Amino acid sequence: MKIVSSLKSVGPGLALVVAIASAAWLMAPVVPVFDRVTLALVIGAAVRGVWGASGRCELGIRIGERQMLSAAIVLMGCQFGAGAISEIGQVLPTVIATIGVTLLAALLIGRWFGLSLRFSLLLGAGNAICGASAIAGVAPGLHADEREIGVAVGVVNLLGTVGMLAVPVLALKCGFGAEESACLIGGSLQAIGQAVAAGYSLGESVGELSTVVKMLRVSLLLPVALLLPLVLRIGDSGSSVGGRRVRGWRSVPWYLVGFVLCAVMASSGAVDSVTDVLGKFAKPALVIAMAAIGLRIDPRVLLRQAPRALVVGALVNGVQIAFLISMLSY
């Protein structure tokens, strides 16, 4: 009975997600403007815009988004050889510098607009690391309340949705090649799904390297989560921040561990037969995840949330992108 009940709860949403992903997979060859990953996102968002949210489908859509995206990220690790892994050492200084500049910009701009230090740091972490996941990771250490978390997540999700369409165009306008475009996309977009979709819109190689750069940013969540409470104590000593502790190693997403393990196995060549087979499932899983993410995009709701926070978030993201472009153009 429990199995039947679970299927009734998640079945409609998962069926809708798979149907949209299947349509994108079949339509992509005849719609040259988008690849399968981007097309699944576009169709999902269009369905949400036309029919709105459905409570009956919500649980299945959420599972499709979170679980399939995590699985796709892990499986994408199987596609990277030694050449891709070596790129990490080359982009690491740029990624670290960009994270530092983004956090500093959030601190200064947020305070200038009258936002609290705590909320400014939430926006900074969301822009600098990995969107909503980073906000959730640093929130306990900053003792943030639910309203602050909700608005910060809404802002970075909206910015990432806009950036997912705008940043690839910006990379082309700057005349960047595949590596520079991937660094700009993977180094600036907030959510993993947004970075992956934007990267693949410029081609397979850009998509793969964008994922590497983005996962490198995600891997820095733990040190940032440990650092920000110290910044809050120094900058806002009059407030009590000692209630909840940083989640420490528990802030590290499991899919990051899986991605690294699969990438190491693939680069070593020790189990090529296994990683080659697993890697072939990465794209279908990613298309399903993008369909689910598209079904959860509703910019109209986000636009109603805290205009001042949206302005600050946009300015911070603008500084982040401008800094990256200057670094990549140097």
XYZ file of C-alpha atoms in Angstrom:
330
model
C 0.000 0.000 0.000
C 2.839 2.386 0.783
C 4.313 1.810 -2.671
C 0.961 2.524 -4.332
C 0.517 5.665 -2.226
C 4.017 6.876 -3.119
C 3.393 6.292 -6.819
C 0.166 8.287 -6.618
C 2.066 11.152 -4.968
C 5.027 11.351 -7.335
C 3.657 9.650 -10.449
C 1.812 12.565 -12.120
C 4.716 14.982 -11.734
C 7.342 12.488 -12.857
C 5.196 11.477 -15.829
C 4.892 15.124 -16.878
C 8.637 15.667 -16.506
C 9.504 12.559 -18.543
C 6.965 13.519 -21.225
C 8.512 16.978 -21.620
C 12.033 15.532 -21.644
C 11.018 12.991 -24.298
C 9.471 15.725 -26.432
C 12.652 17.801 -26.162
C 14.805 14.790 -27.046
C 12.753 14.094 -30.194
C 12.271 17.725 -31.246
C 15.851 18.965 -30.803
C 17.132 17.610 -34.164
C 14.496 19.677 -35.999
C 14.810 22.771 -33.758
C 18.420 23.858 -34.374
C 18.149 26.920 -32.129
C 18.278 24.769 -28.975
C 19.999 21.566 -27.991
C 18.104 18.903 -26.015
C 19.134 20.278 -22.607
C 18.046 23.857 -23.313
C 14.911 22.817 -25.190
C 13.708 20.729 -22.229
C 14.084 23.784 -19.991
C 12.228 26.036 -22.444
C 9.341 23.595 -22.919
C 9.047 23.088 -19.164
C 8.917 26.837 -18.509
C 6.358 27.287 -21.307
C 4.130 24.587 -19.825
C 4.377 26.251 -16.395
C 3.572 29.652 -17.894
C 0.501 28.404 -19.773
C -1.005 26.002 -17.229
C 0.469 27.357 -14.005
C 1.453 25.323 -10.960
C -0.254 22.041 -10.162
C -0.204 20.823 -6.570
C -0.846 17.288 -7.766
C 2.352 17.307 -9.831
C 4.563 19.323 -7.482
C 6.168 16.462 -5.539
C 7.086 14.500 -8.644
C 8.498 17.611 -10.321
C 10.594 18.402 -7.256
C 11.989 14.861 -7.184
C 12.714 15.067 -10.904
C 14.595 18.320 -10.386
C 16.662 17.435 -7.339
C 17.356 13.742 -7.763
C 17.820 13.647 -11.532
C 20.035 16.738 -11.553
C 22.187 15.261 -8.794
C 22.395 11.951 -10.666
C 23.257 13.729 -13.912
C 26.079 15.647 -12.234
C 27.548 12.461 -10.785
C 27.310 10.696 -14.152
C 28.915 13.648 -15.947
C 32.008 12.988 -13.874
C 32.400 9.776 -15.901
C 32.822 11.834 -19.073
C 35.908 13.725 -17.996
C 39.381 12.484 -18.781
C 42.765 13.715 -17.605
C 42.610 16.687 -19.977
C 39.448 18.076 -18.419
C 40.678 17.489 -14.879
C 43.886 19.391 -15.661
C 41.769 22.453 -16.478
C 40.900 22.777 -12.780
C 44.403 23.889 -11.847
C 44.312 26.563 -14.542
C 40.988 28.116 -13.534
C 41.255 27.704 -9.747
C 42.921 31.108 -9.096
C 40.292 32.859 -11.225
C 37.440 31.070 -9.440
C 38.793 31.873 -5.963
C 39.404 35.521 -6.869
C 35.901 35.857 -8.328
C 34.304 34.381 -5.209
C 36.230 36.830 -3.026
C 35.272 39.828 -5.168
C 31.615 38.748 -5.256
C 31.384 38.376 -1.480
C 33.076 41.744 -0.947
C 30.758 43.405 -3.478
C 27.714 41.936 -1.724
C 28.972 43.215 1.611
C 29.618 46.761 0.375
C 26.639 47.163 -1.964
C 24.221 45.550 0.474
C 25.256 47.824 3.319
C 25.118 50.843 0.988
C 21.485 49.990 0.183
C 20.681 49.526 3.865
C 20.471 45.730 3.931
C 21.624 43.904 7.034
C 25.094 42.388 7.064
C 23.543 38.928 7.475
C 21.262 39.310 4.444
C 24.047 40.833 2.353
C 26.212 37.797 3.059
C 23.346 35.473 2.091
C 23.028 37.214 -1.276
C 26.793 37.132 -1.684
C 27.013 33.403 -1.029
C 24.151 32.667 -3.417
C 25.828 34.599 -6.211
C 29.379 33.499 -5.463
C 28.930 29.745 -4.984
C 25.835 27.846 -6.082
C 22.592 29.736 -5.635
C 19.966 28.260 -3.322
C 22.232 25.405 -2.215
C 24.859 27.864 -0.996
C 22.252 29.966 0.781
C 20.975 26.857 2.551
C 24.545 25.863 3.398
C 25.572 29.162 4.998
C 22.215 30.146 6.554
C 22.611 28.160 9.823
C 25.984 29.746 10.572
C 24.570 33.215 9.863
C 21.457 32.512 11.980
C 19.273 33.687 9.080
C 15.496 33.575 9.400
C 13.090 31.989 6.910
C 12.077 35.284 5.290
C 15.693 36.242 4.605
C 16.413 32.802 3.179
C 13.276 32.849 1.014
C 13.920 36.281 -0.477
C 17.606 35.519 -1.100
C 16.727 32.266 -2.867
C 14.091 34.028 -4.964
C 16.508 36.765 -6.007
C 19.386 34.493 -7.028
C 17.030 32.126 -8.865
C 15.604 34.998 -10.906
C 19.060 36.400 -11.664
C 20.260 32.959 -12.685
C 17.280 32.468 -14.987
C 18.006 35.760 -16.749
C 21.746 35.059 -16.793
C 21.199 31.616 -18.275
C 19.966 33.363 -21.424
C 22.145 36.474 -21.298
C 25.615 35.207 -20.325
C 26.114 32.910 -23.364
C 25.220 35.856 -25.616
C 27.654 38.032 -23.670
C 30.403 35.434 -24.150
C 29.828 35.508 -27.907
C 29.799 39.322 -27.952
C 33.157 39.318 -26.133
C 34.589 37.016 -28.793
C 35.484 34.326 -26.265
C 36.506 30.851 -27.335
C 35.199 27.642 -25.795
C 37.410 27.748 -22.685
C 36.793 31.422 -21.901
C 33.047 31.061 -22.508
C 32.908 28.057 -20.188
C 34.791 29.943 -17.470
C 32.438 32.916 -17.771
C 29.326 30.736 -17.656
C 30.510 28.299 -14.994
C 32.047 31.104 -12.951
C 29.056 33.453 -12.862
C 25.729 31.621 -13.044
C 24.184 30.784 -9.710
C 22.579 27.343 -9.947
C 24.230 24.233 -11.346
C 21.371 23.558 -13.738
C 21.564 27.100 -15.087
C 25.308 26.852 -15.709
C 24.969 23.470 -17.393
C 22.087 24.571 -19.628
C 23.828 27.813 -20.610
C 27.079 26.002 -21.343
C 25.477 23.358 -23.532
C 23.668 26.083 -25.497
C 27.116 26.982 -26.901
C 28.117 23.397 -27.610
C 29.133 20.121 -26.023
C 32.690 21.142 -25.109
C 31.562 24.423 -23.533
C 28.870 22.580 -21.583
C 31.296 20.006 -20.203
C 33.912 22.565 -19.150
C 31.235 24.872 -17.701
C 30.229 21.977 -15.478
C 33.829 21.509 -14.307
C 34.152 25.210 -13.424
C 30.767 25.247 -11.711
C 31.561 22.150 -9.652
C 34.831 23.776 -8.628
C 32.811 26.687 -7.221
C 30.495 24.263 -5.426
C 33.492 22.535 -3.843
C 34.362 25.831 -2.135
C 31.026 25.952 -0.287
C 32.463 24.438 2.895
C 35.293 26.974 3.432
C 32.908 29.839 2.633
C 30.303 28.440 5.067
C 32.983 28.361 7.767
C 34.279 31.859 6.953
C 31.068 33.911 6.760
C 30.034 33.534 10.440
C 33.432 34.981 11.372
C 32.793 37.936 9.047
C 29.382 38.414 10.655
C 30.843 38.376 14.172
C 33.499 40.930 13.221
C 31.165 43.230 11.299
C 28.055 42.928 13.471
C 29.340 42.252 16.965
C 26.179 43.599 18.560
C 24.038 40.737 17.277
C 23.793 37.209 18.577
C 24.984 34.689 16.004
C 25.890 31.837 18.231
C 22.584 29.950 18.123
C 23.061 27.554 15.251
C 26.389 26.167 14.202
C 27.745 25.791 10.714
C 26.907 22.386 9.357
C 30.578 21.777 8.549
C 31.225 18.810 6.303
C 27.474 18.243 6.083
C 27.303 21.367 3.875
C 29.128 19.443 1.146
C 26.534 18.083 -1.334
C 26.688 14.325 -1.938
C 26.637 14.843 -5.684
C 29.902 16.781 -5.463
C 31.561 13.783 -3.802
C 30.110 11.481 -6.458
C 31.208 13.783 -9.271
C 34.783 13.913 -7.988
C 34.959 10.135 -7.509
C 33.633 9.455 -11.016
C 35.967 12.053 -12.527
C 38.967 10.507 -10.770
C 37.976 7.037 -11.992
C 37.489 8.298 -15.542
C 40.798 10.165 -15.609
C 42.703 7.169 -14.230
C 41.457 4.898 -17.005
C 41.297 1.980 -14.568
C 37.616 1.226 -15.153
C 36.963 2.635 -18.617
C 34.342 0.013 -19.426
C 32.262 1.077 -16.429
C 32.660 4.844 -16.740
C 31.976 4.758 -20.490
C 28.642 3.023 -19.932
C 27.632 5.233 -17.005
C 28.617 8.390 -18.873
C 26.072 7.638 -21.601
C 23.249 8.073 -19.081
C 24.371 11.594 -18.109
C 22.659 13.416 -20.988
C 19.230 11.744 -20.620
C 19.287 12.383 -16.863
C 20.240 16.009 -17.485
C 17.425 16.517 -20.003
C 14.899 15.130 -17.495
C 16.274 17.426 -14.775
C 16.052 20.468 -17.062
C 12.421 19.680 -17.853
C 11.679 19.617 -14.118
C 13.579 22.857 -13.505
C 11.638 24.543 -16.309
C 8.365 23.494 -14.698
C 9.414 25.272 -11.488
C 10.374 28.607 -13.085
C 7.860 31.360 -12.307
C 9.506 34.811 -12.651
C 6.203 36.576 -11.882
C 6.362 35.388 -8.288
C 10.007 36.327 -7.896
C 9.473 39.825 -9.292
C 7.070 40.562 -6.440
C 9.705 39.813 -3.815
C 11.799 42.575 -2.233
C 12.735 44.919 -5.116
C 15.638 46.394 -3.131
C 17.160 42.947 -2.629
C 16.735 42.284 -6.345
C 18.603 45.486 -7.210
C 21.443 44.591 -4.834
C 21.620 41.044 -6.176
C 21.704 42.294 -9.762
C 24.492 44.768 -8.994
C 26.520 42.094 -7.206
C 26.074 39.682 -10.107
C 27.053 42.479 -12.489
C 30.296 43.066 -10.582
C 30.932 39.316 -10.609
C 30.467 39.057 -14.389
C 32.491 42.213 -15.094
C 35.379 40.941 -12.967
C 35.344 37.585 -14.739
C 35.348 39.221 -18.167
C 38.295 41.404 -17.181
C 40.206 38.364 -15.906
C 39.462 36.310 -19.018
C 40.308 39.179 -21.369
C 43.647 39.929 -19.710
